[in-house]
C-alpha angles and dihedrals in degrees: 000000000000123000130205120217113218126195119251122225134183115247131168118257114235105270127173112022107201095200090060089059089054089048089057088060092050092050093048093049087051089056091050090050094053093047093048090047091053097046094046093046094248091122090062097052111121097234109034101015095098090050097051092041093051093059082092084083087081085081084075088063091053093049092046091050089054091048092051099044097043097040097044095081090054092047090050093047091053088060095045096252097121144335119273118247113273113254096246092049091048095053092043092054091047091049092051093046100047116020109055096053092040097049092047091050095047094048095048093045093049092046100046111019111091121235096022092132089226103187119146093272092056091048095047095044094049096044091049098043092241097122093119091058102043118068120241096007099112091093135179113298092015106059091109090065092085086086093051089051088055091046093052089053088054091050090053095047099041093086088052090053089050092050092050090055097040093112092056095087136125110359090002093057090092088072093061093082094053090048092053091045089051090053089051092053090048096050092047085076094054096102090058094054111103106236121171111229136165119266111286094023120103121193092211085071091067128092098273090059092057099033093107089065092054090042090057088064092043090054091049088051092053092048093045094060096042133076120291113282140172087278090064090050091049091049091057090059097083096177091053092047092047090051091051091051093049092047092050092049092046092052091047089057091062127081087264088084097042141281128301124275125005095327106133112245124230115261093256091050091050092052092047088053090051092049093048090047090054091050091048093049092047092050092048098045106033095072090052095047105033108025101083093171097138094252117129122221097234096190099045093041095047111122091243092055092045090052092048088048090056090049095042095100091056090045089053092049098046109031097088092050089050090047090053089056096045094065099059095035092057095034095244120152112224116251091016099105133258097126094148091054098040095047099059092039091051092049093045091053098037097052095062089047089051090049090052091048090053096045099041103033119007102045096041090048092051092048092050102037109026118090114252116260120242128208110271122218133169134203111228133169123242 
């Protein structure tokens, strides 16, 4: 067998993807929609209730984005493109990105928002991201933080995942995708596992239950640093991918993915919801990550969407506190309707608060605490 030696050159790896920043804004607005729908009673309406309530599936997009962005350096390192981020640098960047804005938000909400039930357990659980383990600590204005608790668990365990797969490098890197898929199949049974928990705590709300959503991003990271495949070709077919996303969302809005409101789904319904969320996230993100066809995403890359994407973390932190204030200020009784008034008002008031959070807390903290980025290059064969 003859071999052909090809020259190696140094090229930059694809770094910041603007459309992903715009997608953060879309996902965060989806979360605001589902919370407003629930608290105004819109999520219980017989016709559109399932649709508004299922906008909570945009959490799958957030988790998949984290899986992609944080796993991509490890996927690239396994193929010799670059070195993975040192452990200390990784945790320092996560600390700078998440904790300052979060801690400021939690403390101010617990101090000044009425009816937060702010005893010492609530304070400790919320400040330590353990709300999903301690009963009755997901309090008013902070109930959305269950997802951040799950995300922090993923941050902590990601280096363990990387260590477990450290031997799958070079020629063995092709086996990384089957291993991740195997983990997805395994964790899709998590809701059926009998785990003893205190009253009010459900083990399906822990990281293993949502791992398939993170794994969707991890799989996209693996594919993005590898050779072109059928997945790349599929990602370029935007109409097909959009149709898949719409179909997944439509199915999630049926009883297959659980009942309306806060009624706890059966284990099989929970797992169907997780599977549909993974499909939705894949269909929404793959065209942005894999389809390098030269076409810009005008909506997602519009300056307004990019700005909202930068502010999305603050919007996530503060929107429920703002929503709790909107009801008494405008004399609206919760669960009595008014979704189409409360939603724009909540967004209009939450966005400036998010902008202030970014300008006064998040961005200064990142500049001061996060490690400086270095130019990234990779040696690839042509």
